[in-house]
Every structure is written in C-alpha cells, then in structure tokens.
PDB file of C-alpha atoms and ligand atoms in Angstrom:
ATOM      1  CA  MET A   1      41.893  35.752   4.055  1.00 48.00           C
ATOM      2  CA  SER A   2      40.274  32.229   3.382  1.00 63.00           C
ATOM      3  CA  THR A   3      42.268  29.211   2.854  1.00 75.00           C
ATOM      4  CA  PHE A   4      40.745  29.621  -0.557  1.00 82.00           C
ATOM      5  CA  THR A   5      42.564  32.851  -1.477  1.00 82.00           C
ATOM      6  CA  LEU A   6      46.058  33.131  -2.403  1.00 81.00           C
ATOM      7  CA  ASP A   7      48.409  35.233   0.413  1.00 78.00           C
ATOM      8  CA  THR A   8      49.578  37.769  -2.365  1.00 75.00           C
ATOM      9  CA  ALA A   9      52.206  38.964  -0.193  1.00 77.00           C
ATOM     10  CA  THR A  10      53.700  35.546   0.102  1.00 77.00           C
ATOM     11  CA  SER A  11      53.406  34.289  -3.550  1.00 79.00           C
ATOM     12  CA  ARG A  12      56.253  33.988  -5.734  1.00 80.00           C
ATOM     13  CA  ALA A  13      54.061  34.794  -8.989  1.00 74.00           C
ATOM     14  CA  THR A  14      54.251  37.928 -10.932  1.00 65.00           C
ATOM     15  CA  PRO A  15      51.806  39.508 -11.725  1.00 60.00           C
ATOM     16  CA  SER A  16      49.789  38.085  -8.731  1.00 60.00           C
ATOM     17  CA  PRO A  17      46.362  36.556  -9.456  1.00 60.00           C
ATOM     18  CA  VAL A  18      43.740  39.544  -9.284  1.00 63.00           C
ATOM     19  CA  PRO A  19      40.445  38.371  -8.341  1.00 62.00           C
ATOM     20  CA  GLY A  20      37.844  38.652 -10.512  1.00 68.00           C
ATOM     21  CA  LYS A  21      34.769  36.772 -11.783  1.00 82.00           C
ATOM     22  CA  ARG A  22      35.028  33.131 -12.235  1.00 91.00           C
ATOM     23  CA  MET A  23      33.505  31.000 -14.624  1.00 96.00           C
ATOM     24  CA  THR A  24      30.061  29.708 -13.396  1.00 97.00           C
ATOM     25  CA  VAL A  25      28.515  26.280 -14.043  1.00 98.00           C
ATOM     26  CA  PRO A  26      25.284  27.877 -15.677  1.00 98.00           C
ATOM     27  CA  SER A  27      27.629  30.204 -17.824  1.00 97.00           C
ATOM     28  CA  LEU A  28      29.538  26.781 -19.017  1.00 97.00           C
ATOM     29  CA  LYS A  29      26.472  24.774 -19.320  1.00 97.00           C
ATOM     30  CA  GLY A  30      24.790  27.887 -21.379  1.00 96.00           C
ATOM     31  CA  ARG A  31      27.656  27.459 -23.957  1.00 96.00           C
ATOM     32  CA  LYS A  32      25.575  24.619 -25.486  1.00 98.00           C
ATOM     33  CA  GLN A  33      22.591  26.178 -27.085  1.00 96.00           C
ATOM     34  CA  ASP A  34      20.029  23.880 -29.114  1.00 95.00           C
ATOM     35  CA  GLY A  35      22.612  21.383 -29.113  1.00 95.00           C
ATOM     36  CA  ARG A  36      25.383  23.128 -30.450  1.00 94.00           C
ATOM     37  CA  THR A  37      28.641  24.872 -29.004  1.00 97.00           C
ATOM     38  CA  GLU A  38      30.037  27.987 -30.691  1.00 96.00           C
ATOM     39  CA  GLN A  39      32.805  28.225 -28.651  1.00 97.00           C
ATOM     40  CA  PRO A  40      34.455  24.879 -27.202  1.00 98.00           C
ATOM     41  CA  ILE A  41      35.164  24.545 -23.758  1.00 98.00           C
ATOM     42  CA  VAL A  42      38.895  24.717 -23.004  1.00 98.00           C
ATOM     43  CA  MET A  43      39.673  22.313 -19.987  1.00 98.00           C
ATOM     44  CA  LEU A  44      42.690  20.949 -18.464  1.00 98.00           C
ATOM     45  CA  THR A  45      44.087  19.040 -15.542  1.00 98.00           C
ATOM     46  CA  ALA A  46      45.643  20.990 -12.552  1.00 98.00           C
ATOM     47  CA  TYR A  47      46.773  19.687  -9.334  1.00 98.00           C
ATOM     48  CA  THR A  48      48.942  22.683  -7.628  1.00 98.00           C
ATOM     49  CA  MET A  49      48.910  25.923  -7.250  1.00 96.00           C
ATOM     50  CA  ARG A  50      51.639  27.355  -9.668  1.00 95.00           C
ATOM     51  CA  MET A  51      50.225  25.237 -12.529  1.00 97.00           C
ATOM     52  CA  ALA A  52      46.743  26.681 -11.993  1.00 96.00           C
ATOM     53  CA  GLN A  53      48.120  30.023 -11.992  1.00 94.00           C
ATOM     54  CA  LEU A  54      49.928  29.265 -15.694  1.00 95.00           C
ATOM     55  CA  LEU A  55      46.684  27.565 -17.049  1.00 97.00           C
ATOM     56  CA  ASP A  56      43.591  29.497 -15.736  1.00 95.00           C
ATOM     57  CA  PRO A  57      43.921  32.457 -17.849  1.00 93.00           C
ATOM     58  CA  HIS A  58      43.516  30.028 -20.996  1.00 96.00           C
ATOM     59  CA  CYS A  59      41.095  27.591 -19.473  1.00 97.00           C
ATOM     60  CA  ASP A  60      37.361  27.848 -18.974  1.00 98.00           C
ATOM     61  CA  LEU A  61      37.618  24.875 -16.675  1.00 98.00           C
ATOM     62  CA  LEU A  62      40.294  23.524 -14.352  1.00 98.00           C
ATOM     63  CA  LEU A  63      39.994  19.501 -13.340  1.00 99.00           C
ATOM     64  CA  VAL A  64      41.548  18.318 -10.162  1.00 99.00           C
ATOM     65  CA  GLY A  65      41.848  14.945 -11.515  1.00 98.00           C
ATOM     66  CA  ASP A  66      42.360  12.055  -9.688  1.00 98.00           C
ATOM     67  CA  SER A  67      45.215  11.268 -12.420  1.00 98.00           C
ATOM     68  CA  LEU A  68      47.445  13.079  -9.688  1.00 98.00           C
ATOM     69  CA  GLY A  69      47.556   9.469  -8.103  1.00 98.00           C
ATOM     70  CA  GLN A  70      49.853   8.716 -11.408  1.00 97.00           C
ATOM     71  CA  VAL A  71      51.055  12.007 -12.379  1.00 98.00           C
ATOM     72  CA  ILE A  72      51.985  13.410  -9.160  1.00 98.00           C
ATOM     73  CA  TYR A  73      52.300  10.234  -6.774  1.00 98.00           C
ATOM     74  CA  GLY A  74      53.277   7.806  -9.085  1.00 98.00           C
ATOM     75  CA  LEU A  75      50.693   5.258  -7.818  1.00 98.00           C
ATOM     76  CA  PRO A  76      49.629   2.571 -10.505  1.00 97.00           C
ATOM     77  CA  SER A  77      46.207   3.555 -10.954  1.00 97.00           C
ATOM     78  CA  THR A  78      43.587   6.032  -9.543  1.00 98.00           C
ATOM     79  CA  VAL A  79      42.188   3.382  -7.206  1.00 98.00           C
ATOM     80  CA  PRO A  80      44.330   4.065  -4.002  1.00 98.00           C
ATOM     81  CA  VAL A  81      43.681   7.871  -4.407  1.00 98.00           C
ATOM     82  CA  THR A  82      42.216   9.387  -1.032  1.00 98.00           C
ATOM     83  CA  LEU A  83      39.638  12.149  -0.185  1.00 98.00           C
ATOM     84  CA  GLU A  84      42.543  13.918   1.567  1.00 98.00           C
ATOM     85  CA  MET A  85      44.787  13.638  -1.475  1.00 98.00           C
ATOM     86  CA  MET A  86      41.970  15.454  -3.460  1.00 98.00           C
ATOM     87  CA  CYS A  87      40.969  17.873  -0.951  1.00 98.00           C
ATOM     88  CA  ALA A  88      44.580  19.039  -0.340  1.00 98.00           C
ATOM     89  CA  HIS A  89      45.302  19.505  -4.189  1.00 98.00           C
ATOM     90  CA  GLY A  90      41.645  20.761  -4.991  1.00 98.00           C
ATOM     91  CA  ALA A  91      42.638  23.692  -2.340  1.00 97.00           C
ATOM     92  CA  ALA A  92      45.709  24.445  -3.919  1.00 97.00           C
ATOM     93  CA  VAL A  93      44.324  25.057  -7.351  1.00 97.00           C
ATOM     94  CA  VAL A  94      41.340  27.085  -6.363  1.00 96.00           C
ATOM     95  CA  ARG A  95      43.971  29.404  -4.474  1.00 94.00           C
ATOM     96  CA  GLY A  96      46.056  29.581  -7.756  1.00 93.00           C
ATOM     97  CA  SER A  97      43.118  30.436  -9.996  1.00 94.00           C
ATOM     98  CA  TRP A  98      40.773  33.217 -10.200  1.00 92.00           C
ATOM     99  CA  HIS A  99      38.921  32.770 -13.803  1.00 94.00           C
ATOM    100  CA  ALA A 100      38.578  29.238 -14.061  1.00 97.00           C
ATOM    101  CA  LEU A 101      35.710  27.176 -12.677  1.00 98.00           C
ATOM    102  CA  VAL A 102      37.403  24.352 -10.567  1.00 98.00           C
ATOM    103  CA  ALA A 103      36.008  21.100 -10.429  1.00 98.00           C
ATOM    104  CA  VAL A 104      37.655  18.049  -8.329  1.00 99.00           C
ATOM    105  CA  ASP A 105      37.315  14.329  -9.364  1.00 98.00           C
ATOM    106  CA  MET A 106      35.605  12.252  -6.293  1.00 98.00           C
ATOM    107  CA  PRO A 107      37.982   9.397  -5.538  1.00 98.00           C
ATOM    108  CA  PHE A 108      37.013   5.352  -5.928  1.00 98.00           C
ATOM    109  CA  GLY A 109      35.361   4.855  -2.701  1.00 98.00           C
ATOM    110  CA  SER A 110      34.078   8.069  -1.749  1.00 98.00           C
ATOM    111  CA  TYR A 111      30.822   8.079  -3.643  1.00 98.00           C
ATOM    112  CA  GLU A 112      29.639   4.506  -4.912  1.00 98.00           C
ATOM    113  CA  GLY A 113      28.429   3.289  -1.579  1.00 98.00           C
ATOM    114  CA  SER A 114      25.296   5.171  -1.848  1.00 98.00           C
ATOM    115  CA  PRO A 115      24.223   8.767  -2.960  1.00 98.00           C
ATOM    116  CA  GLU A 116      24.349   9.698   0.981  1.00 98.00           C
ATOM    117  CA  GLN A 117      28.307   8.902   1.118  1.00 98.00           C
ATOM    118  CA  ALA A 118      28.293  10.832  -2.177  1.00 98.00           C
ATOM    119  CA  PHE A 119      26.969  13.719  -0.731  1.00 98.00           C
ATOM    120  CA  ALA A 120      29.153  13.616   2.319  1.00 98.00           C
ATOM    121  CA  SER A 121      32.117  13.583   0.127  1.00 98.00           C
ATOM    122  CA  ALA A 122      31.277  16.104  -2.259  1.00 98.00           C
ATOM    123  CA  ALA A 123      30.346  18.412   0.381  1.00 98.00           C
ATOM    124  CA  ARG A 124      33.634  17.940   2.358  1.00 98.00           C
ATOM    125  CA  LEU A 125      35.655  18.328  -1.360  1.00 98.00           C
ATOM    126  CA  MET A 126      33.780  21.822  -1.760  1.00 98.00           C
ATOM    127  CA  LYS A 127      33.606  23.111   1.680  1.00 98.00           C
ATOM    128  CA  GLU A 128      37.557  22.133   2.295  1.00 98.00           C
ATOM    129  CA  THR A 129      38.474  23.327  -1.554  1.00 98.00           C
ATOM    130  CA  GLY A 130      36.325  26.267  -2.554  1.00 97.00           C
ATOM    131  CA  CYS A 131      35.771  24.222  -5.797  1.00 98.00           C
ATOM    132  CA  ALA A 132      32.226  24.667  -8.065  1.00 98.00           C
ATOM    133  CA  ALA A 133      31.692  21.203  -9.155  1.00 98.00           C
ATOM    134  CA  VAL A 134      32.763  17.737  -8.262  1.00 98.00           C
ATOM    135  CA  LYS A 135      33.442  14.840 -11.339  1.00 98.00           C
ATOM    136  CA  LEU A 136      32.303  11.185 -10.668  1.00 98.00           C
ATOM    137  CA  GLU A 137      32.916   8.215 -13.087  1.00 98.00           C
ATOM    138  CA  GLY A 138      30.214   6.019 -14.271  1.00 98.00           C
ATOM    139  CA  GLY A 139      26.932   5.914 -16.046  1.00 98.00           C
ATOM    140  CA  GLU A 140      23.338   4.437 -15.438  1.00 98.00           C
ATOM    141  CA  ALA A 141      24.234   3.103 -11.890  1.00 98.00           C
ATOM    142  CA  MET A 142      25.095   6.420 -10.938  1.00 98.00           C
ATOM    143  CA  VAL A 143      21.751   8.213 -11.782  1.00 98.00           C
ATOM    144  CA  PRO A 144      20.502   8.256  -8.099  1.00 98.00           C
ATOM    145  CA  THR A 145      23.693   9.752  -7.064  1.00 98.00           C
ATOM    146  CA  VAL A 146      24.118  12.240  -9.823  1.00 98.00           C
ATOM    147  CA  ARG A 147      20.328  13.178  -9.151  1.00 98.00           C
ATOM    148  CA  PHE A 148      20.598  13.581  -5.372  1.00 98.00           C
ATOM    149  CA  LEU A 149      23.924  15.422  -5.519  1.00 98.00           C
ATOM    150  CA  ALA A 150      22.404  18.102  -8.382  1.00 98.00           C
ATOM    151  CA  ASP A 151      19.066  18.423  -6.394  1.00 98.00           C
ATOM    152  CA  ARG A 152      21.223  19.503  -3.430  1.00 98.00           C
ATOM    153  CA  GLY A 153      23.102  21.978  -4.725  1.00 98.00           C
ATOM    154  CA  ILE A 154      26.102  20.224  -6.133  1.00 98.00           C
ATOM    155  CA  PRO A 155      27.090  20.714  -9.642  1.00 98.00           C
ATOM    156  CA  VAL A 156      28.199  17.274 -11.200  1.00 98.00           C
ATOM    157  CA  ILE A 157      30.137  16.702 -14.092  1.00 98.00           C
ATOM    158  CA  GLY A 158      29.488  13.012 -15.247  1.00 98.00           C
ATOM    159  CA  HIS A 159      32.405  10.603 -16.913  1.00 98.00           C
ATOM    160  CA  VAL A 160      31.644   7.914 -19.198  1.00 98.00           C
ATOM    161  CA  GLY A 161      33.561   5.626 -21.850  1.00 98.00           C
ATOM    162  CA  LEU A 162      36.935   4.717 -20.352  1.00 97.00           C
ATOM    163  CA  THR A 163      36.210   5.047 -16.775  1.00 98.00           C
ATOM    164  CA  PRO A 164      40.254   4.611 -15.015  1.00 97.00           C
ATOM    165  CA  GLN A 165      38.672   3.688 -11.371  1.00 98.00           C
ATOM    166  CA  ALA A 166      37.290   1.026 -13.007  1.00 96.00           C
ATOM    167  CA  VAL A 167      40.485  -0.372 -14.338  1.00 96.00           C
ATOM    168  CA  ASN A 168      40.357  -3.643 -12.602  1.00 96.00           C
ATOM    169  CA  THR A 169      36.852  -4.628 -14.343  1.00 94.00           C
ATOM    170  CA  LEU A 170      37.790  -3.261 -17.539  1.00 94.00           C
ATOM    171  CA  GLY A 171      41.327  -4.804 -17.802  1.00 94.00           C
ATOM    172  CA  GLY A 172      43.286  -2.025 -19.120  1.00 94.00           C
ATOM    173  CA  TYR A 173      42.790   1.505 -20.530  1.00 93.00           C
ATOM    174  CA  GLY A 174      41.913   0.560 -24.130  1.00 92.00           C
ATOM    175  CA  ALA A 175      39.389   2.359 -25.845  1.00 93.00           C
ATOM    176  CA  ARG A 176      35.730   1.789 -25.405  1.00 94.00           C
ATOM    177  CA  GLY A 177      32.939   0.946 -27.733  1.00 93.00           C
ATOM    178  CA  ARG A 178      34.333  -1.335 -30.345  1.00 96.00           C
ATOM    179  CA  SER A 179      31.462  -3.715 -30.110  1.00 96.00           C
ATOM    180  CA  GLU A 180      27.418  -2.557 -30.730  1.00 97.00           C
ATOM    181  CA  ALA A 181      26.595  -3.570 -27.062  1.00 97.00           C
ATOM    182  CA  GLU A 182      29.474  -1.451 -25.652  1.00 97.00           C
ATOM    183  CA  ALA A 183      28.626   1.754 -27.857  1.00 97.00           C
ATOM    184  CA  ALA A 184      24.830   1.430 -27.111  1.00 97.00           C
ATOM    185  CA  LYS A 185      25.791   1.108 -23.412  1.00 97.00           C
ATOM    186  CA  ILE A 186      28.117   4.391 -22.976  1.00 98.00           C
ATOM    187  CA  LEU A 187      25.596   6.260 -24.919  1.00 98.00           C
ATOM    188  CA  ALA A 188      22.764   5.027 -22.507  1.00 98.00           C
ATOM    189  CA  ASP A 189      25.163   6.135 -19.684  1.00 98.00           C
ATOM    190  CA  ALA A 190      25.569   9.715 -21.092  1.00 98.00           C
ATOM    191  CA  ARG A 191      22.007   9.893 -21.752  1.00 98.00           C
ATOM    192  CA  ALA A 192      21.229   8.783 -18.258  1.00 98.00           C
ATOM    193  CA  VAL A 193      23.897  11.203 -16.597  1.00 98.00           C
ATOM    194  CA  ALA A 194      22.508  14.422 -18.679  1.00 98.00           C
ATOM    195  CA  ASP A 195      18.970  13.331 -17.804  1.00 98.00           C
ATOM    196  CA  ALA A 196      19.815  12.771 -13.946  1.00 98.00           C
ATOM    197  CA  GLY A 197      21.090  16.333 -13.785  1.00 98.00           C
ATOM    198  CA  ALA A 198      24.775  16.354 -14.691  1.00 98.00           C
ATOM    199  CA  PHE A 199      25.784  19.706 -15.950  1.00 98.00           C
ATOM    200  CA  ALA A 200      28.742  18.401 -18.243  1.00 98.00           C
ATOM    201  CA  ILE A 201      29.944  14.905 -19.326  1.00 98.00           C
ATOM    202  CA  VAL A 202      33.218  14.054 -19.630  1.00 98.00           C
ATOM    203  CA  ALA A 203      33.819  11.472 -22.423  1.00 98.00           C
ATOM    204  CA  GLU A 204      37.231   9.471 -22.252  1.00 98.00           C
ATOM    205  CA  GLY A 205      38.546   7.219 -24.844  1.00 97.00           C
ATOM    206  CA  VAL A 206      35.833   6.253 -26.826  1.00 98.00           C
ATOM    207  CA  LEU A 207      35.410   5.720 -30.879  1.00 97.00           C
ATOM    208  CA  GLU A 208      35.166   8.940 -32.457  1.00 97.00           C
ATOM    209  CA  GLY A 209      31.894   8.120 -33.996  1.00 97.00           C
ATOM    210  CA  ILE A 210      30.393   7.290 -30.292  1.00 97.00           C
ATOM    211  CA  ALA A 211      31.857  10.420 -28.947  1.00 98.00           C
ATOM    212  CA  THR A 212      30.246  12.730 -31.675  1.00 98.00           C
ATOM    213  CA  GLU A 213      27.149  10.470 -31.198  1.00 97.00           C
ATOM    214  CA  ILE A 214      27.016  11.288 -27.608  1.00 98.00           C
ATOM    215  CA  THR A 215      27.736  15.024 -28.222  1.00 98.00           C
ATOM    216  CA  ARG A 216      24.844  15.467 -30.713  1.00 98.00           C
ATOM    217  CA  ALA A 217      22.310  12.964 -28.573  1.00 98.00           C
ATOM    218  CA  VAL A 218      22.603  15.152 -24.829  1.00 98.00           C
ATOM    219  CA  PRO A 219      21.735  18.390 -23.924  1.00 98.00           C
ATOM    220  CA  VAL A 220      24.658  19.477 -21.788  1.00 98.00           C
ATOM    221  CA  PRO A 221      28.194  19.959 -22.997  1.00 98.00           C
ATOM    222  CA  VAL A 222      30.581  16.914 -23.701  1.00 98.00           C
ATOM    223  CA  ILE A 223      33.983  17.386 -22.884  1.00 98.00           C
ATOM    224  CA  GLY A 224      36.225  14.948 -24.888  1.00 98.00           C
ATOM    225  CA  ILE A 225      39.531  13.046 -24.130  1.00 98.00           C
ATOM    226  CA  GLY A 226      40.354  10.755 -26.564  1.00 98.00           C
ATOM    227  CA  ALA A 227      37.205  11.431 -28.133  1.00 98.00           C
ATOM    228  CA  SER A 228      36.189  13.566 -30.899  1.00 98.00           C
ATOM    229  CA  ALA A 229      36.705  16.966 -32.191  1.00 98.00           C
ATOM    230  CA  GLU A 230      32.898  17.503 -32.502  1.00 98.00           C
ATOM    231  CA  CYS A 231      32.876  17.481 -28.742  1.00 98.00           C
ATOM    232  CA  ASP A 232      31.476  20.333 -26.836  1.00 98.00           C
ATOM    233  CA  GLY A 233      34.957  20.819 -25.438  1.00 98.00           C
ATOM    234  CA  GLN A 234      38.311  18.902 -24.941  1.00 98.00           C
ATOM    235  CA  VAL A 235      40.583  17.952 -21.935  1.00 98.00           C
ATOM    236  CA  LEU A 236      44.089  16.648 -21.523  1.00 98.00           C
ATOM    237  CA  VAL A 237      46.226  15.990 -18.577  1.00 98.00           C
ATOM    238  CA  THR A 238      48.528  18.676 -18.403  1.00 98.00           C
ATOM    239  CA  GLU A 239      51.792  17.162 -18.128  1.00 98.00           C
ATOM    240  CA  ASP A 240      51.066  14.865 -21.018  1.00 98.00           C
ATOM    241  CA  MET A 241      50.573  17.495 -23.266  1.00 98.00           C
ATOM    242  CA  LEU A 242      53.541  19.417 -22.171  1.00 98.00           C
ATOM    243  CA  GLY A 243      55.649  16.245 -22.831  1.00 98.00           C
ATOM    244  CA  LEU A 244      56.344  15.476 -19.200  1.00 98.00           C
ATOM    245  CA  PHE A 245      56.311  12.149 -19.525  1.00 96.00           C
ATOM    246  CA  GLU A 246      57.862   9.326 -22.463  1.00 92.00           C
ATOM    247  CA  ARG A 247      54.823   7.510 -22.510  1.00 90.00           C
ATOM    248  CA  THR A 248      51.578   9.002 -23.485  1.00 91.00           C
ATOM    249  CA  PRO A 249      47.960   7.697 -24.756  1.00 91.00           C
ATOM    250  CA  ARG A 250      47.794   7.794 -28.631  1.00 92.00           C
ATOM    251  CA  PHE A 251      45.219  10.654 -28.137  1.00 96.00           C
ATOM    252  CA  VAL A 252      47.680  12.907 -26.572  1.00 97.00           C
ATOM    253  CA  LYS A 253      49.165  15.657 -28.555  1.00 98.00           C
ATOM    254  CA  ARG A 254      52.400  17.194 -27.075  1.00 97.00           C
ATOM    255  CA  TYR A 255      52.633  20.663 -27.198  1.00 98.00           C
ATOM    256  CA  ASP A 256      56.177  21.150 -25.824  1.00 98.00           C
ATOM    257  CA  ASP A 257      58.758  18.847 -24.696  1.00 97.00           C
ATOM    258  CA  LEU A 258      59.402  19.930 -21.045  1.00 98.00           C
ATOM    259  CA  ALA A 259      61.100  16.722 -20.043  1.00 98.00           C
ATOM    260  CA  ALA A 260      63.639  17.318 -22.130  1.00 97.00           C
ATOM    261  CA  ARG A 261      64.156  20.992 -21.075  1.00 98.00           C
ATOM    262  CA  ILE A 262      64.008  20.732 -17.867  1.00 98.00           C
ATOM    263  CA  GLY A 263      66.717  17.947 -18.083  1.00 98.00           C
ATOM    264  CA  GLN A 264      68.534  20.230 -19.920  1.00 98.00           C
ATOM    265  CA  ALA A 265      68.025  23.046 -17.191  1.00 98.00           C
ATOM    266  CA  VAL A 266      69.460  20.693 -14.723  1.00 98.00           C
ATOM    267  CA  GLU A 267      72.137  19.409 -16.393  1.00 98.00           C
ATOM    268  CA  ALA A 268      73.369  23.275 -16.802  1.00 98.00           C
ATOM    269  CA  TYR A 269      72.984  23.534 -12.585  1.00 98.00           C
ATOM    270  CA  ALA A 270      74.612  20.512 -11.788  1.00 98.00           C
ATOM    271  CA  ALA A 271      77.684  21.379 -14.093  1.00 98.00           C
ATOM    272  CA  GLU A 272      77.714  24.889 -12.829  1.00 98.00           C
ATOM    273  CA  VAL A 273      77.711  23.554  -9.152  1.00 98.00           C
ATOM    274  CA  ARG A 274      80.491  20.663  -9.698  1.00 98.00           C
ATOM    275  CA  GLU A 275      82.571  23.394 -11.398  1.00 98.00           C
ATOM    276  CA  ARG A 276      81.731  26.185  -8.541  1.00 98.00           C
ATOM    277  CA  ARG A 277      80.521  28.239 -11.144  1.00 98.00           C
ATOM    278  CA  PHE A 278      76.988  28.667  -9.169  1.00 98.00           C
ATOM    279  CA  PRO A 279      76.598  30.787  -6.771  1.00 98.00           C
ATOM    280  CA  THR A 280      77.986  34.009  -8.327  1.00 97.00           C
ATOM    281  CA  THR A 281      78.307  37.616  -6.555  1.00 96.00           C
ATOM    282  CA  ASP A 282      74.900  37.976  -7.887  1.00 97.00           C
ATOM    283  CA  GLN A 283      73.288  35.035  -5.789  1.00 97.00           C
ATOM    284  CA  THR A 284      75.250  35.688  -2.583  1.00 97.00           C
ATOM    285  CA  TYR A 285      74.317  38.215   0.207  1.00 96.00           C
ATOM    286  CA  ARG A 286      77.054  40.459   1.739  1.00 94.00           C
ATOM    287  CA  PRO A 287      77.129  42.710   4.867  1.00 94.00           C
ATOM    288  CA  LYS A 288      74.675  45.867   4.298  1.00 92.00           C
ATOM    289  CA  PRO A 289      76.888  49.169   4.015  1.00 91.00           C
ATOM    290  CA  ALA A 290      77.036  50.696   7.276  1.00 85.00           C
TER     291      ALA A 290
HETATM  292  O1  KIV B 301      41.736  12.350 -13.458  1.00 89.66           O
HETATM  293  C1  KIV B 301      41.934  12.903 -14.790  1.00 89.66           C
HETATM  294  O2  KIV B 301      42.425  13.810 -14.876  1.00 89.66           O
HETATM  295  C2  KIV B 301      40.409  12.705 -15.539  1.00 89.66           C
HETATM  296  C3  KIV B 301      40.534  13.604 -17.167  1.00 89.66           C
HETATM  297  C4  KIV B 301      41.435  12.718 -17.500  1.00 89.66           C
HETATM  298  C5  KIV B 301      39.243  13.653 -17.714  1.00 89.66           C
HETATM  299  O3  KIV B 301      39.494  12.237 -14.887  1.00 89.66           O
END
C-alpha cells in the first residue's frame, strides 16, 4: 500500500472508497470546447481525509487550498502557511478521494523566488501527496514560472483577481477590478497565465463582468469564486458553504448550518454525560460469555 492509498481495513468510512478512474487534467481542460463549457466544473476545498471522502463523489476537482491556514489552523491569513502543512493535508485528501482530481495550493514563499524554486516545491508536493496539479497565485509576473512548471510535467492552475497571499500589498480582501486599469490588468493576467500553459484559472473576488470577460477570453476553464455564473466552474471553501463559520464573504451561499447542528449535538452529549445518561449498556463492554 502506498501512502496515497487509504487503508480500507482501518478506515471508519462505510462504504470504503473503491479505487476508480480519477478525473484527469486533459478531461477537465477538455470540458471547455470552442470557448464553451457545457457542464460546469464543480470544485470545493478539502483539507482532511474524511471531508475528501464526503465531497469526492460530487466534485470534479478537490482543492487543498492554503485557506486551511485560516480554516484549520486559525491563522490570520494564508501567509504563514508552510509547504509541510500543504504536504500533510494534500496527502490526506488524496487518500480520501478516488474520483476527483486533487490540486494542492503552493503556499506563500514556496514559488515566487524563481521558476527553479517553484519546480522544487511543486515536485515535492506531487511526490509527497500524490496530487495531480498545483495552484499558484499571480498573473503576468508568474508567466516564466507557470511555463517552467507546465513544460516539465507539472499541471498548473492559475489564480487571478483577489489573490489572498498578497493581502499585505492589497490591504484587504475586497473585490478587485473596480477601476478600468485594475480590470484591464486582471484580464491581462488571466490571458498571460493561460498562454503560459496553465490548464485552468481560478478567478477570485472580481466584478461579475470581468469574470465573464475572462471566461470568454481564455481557452482554458475559468473557475469562479466571488466571480460570475458564466464561469466554466465554481469553487467555494467547503466550511463556508456548510455554514461552519458565523462570518463569511458576501459571495458565499450557505447550503447548511452545520455550526448550529454541531452545537445542538454537543449540547445533548454534554447534558447526557453530566446526568450519567451516557454511556448506556449499548456503549459499554462486559465479559464475553465463557
Ligand atoms: O485557498 C483556497 O481555498 C483557494 C480557493 C478559495 C480558491 O484558493
């Protein structure tokens, strides 16, 4: 058994995942034909094995986003996220999935120095996690890096518009592209990254019209988050759409209120423990009959 495979004998999940044919980079890229994507790409973030198992049957792409810095580790931004964190969570998500293509974010500081630094980091992510692609933030400035990786067998997803790793430069997480110059720059960034060989592009936090324009302008799938329904696919942070946080960005739609439901379940458990109503005979062991 490789570290990329779940040990089904020890997995708590039923049914245990059955190895099958995963989505591939060409199959996802090929969804967009002559500038149109008939069937939008479904992408969500995943950071753990179990969440990956639950999301995998419904998703085309699972992103091990560096948003795990905030969502899992309670960090103030994605800036402190390390390659080690991405390797550990990436491997867990690959183990928990068998259908979706798994892409792992390159964390801040692991790729901006040079194409060679990016190659070393991306190769490590792929070797240690079994992921099939990496995502990196940035536009025209990242062209040599995207080309270097793509030419060397590393599938790259670009990320333009609101790029959270640049929060210290941007000064916050507000939508991008409100001025004509900024809108033109985002479009140029998307074109440049696509020309350099990215097989897909995430467009985050941009005015709807710009996201639609980018989607029409580039031949590769554009996956939106806070972008446009016209994009070739959509991605959200899973914990946001499940309602695990009180505060979420405006573009998030909550499909559940898991925070409230977890609160109710834990409240019931706490009451039963305090009243000695848990465990019952159903949950305790007694001697086996001789
Ligand atoms: O880190 C992340 O989760 C992301 C998505 C929000 C696109 O980059």
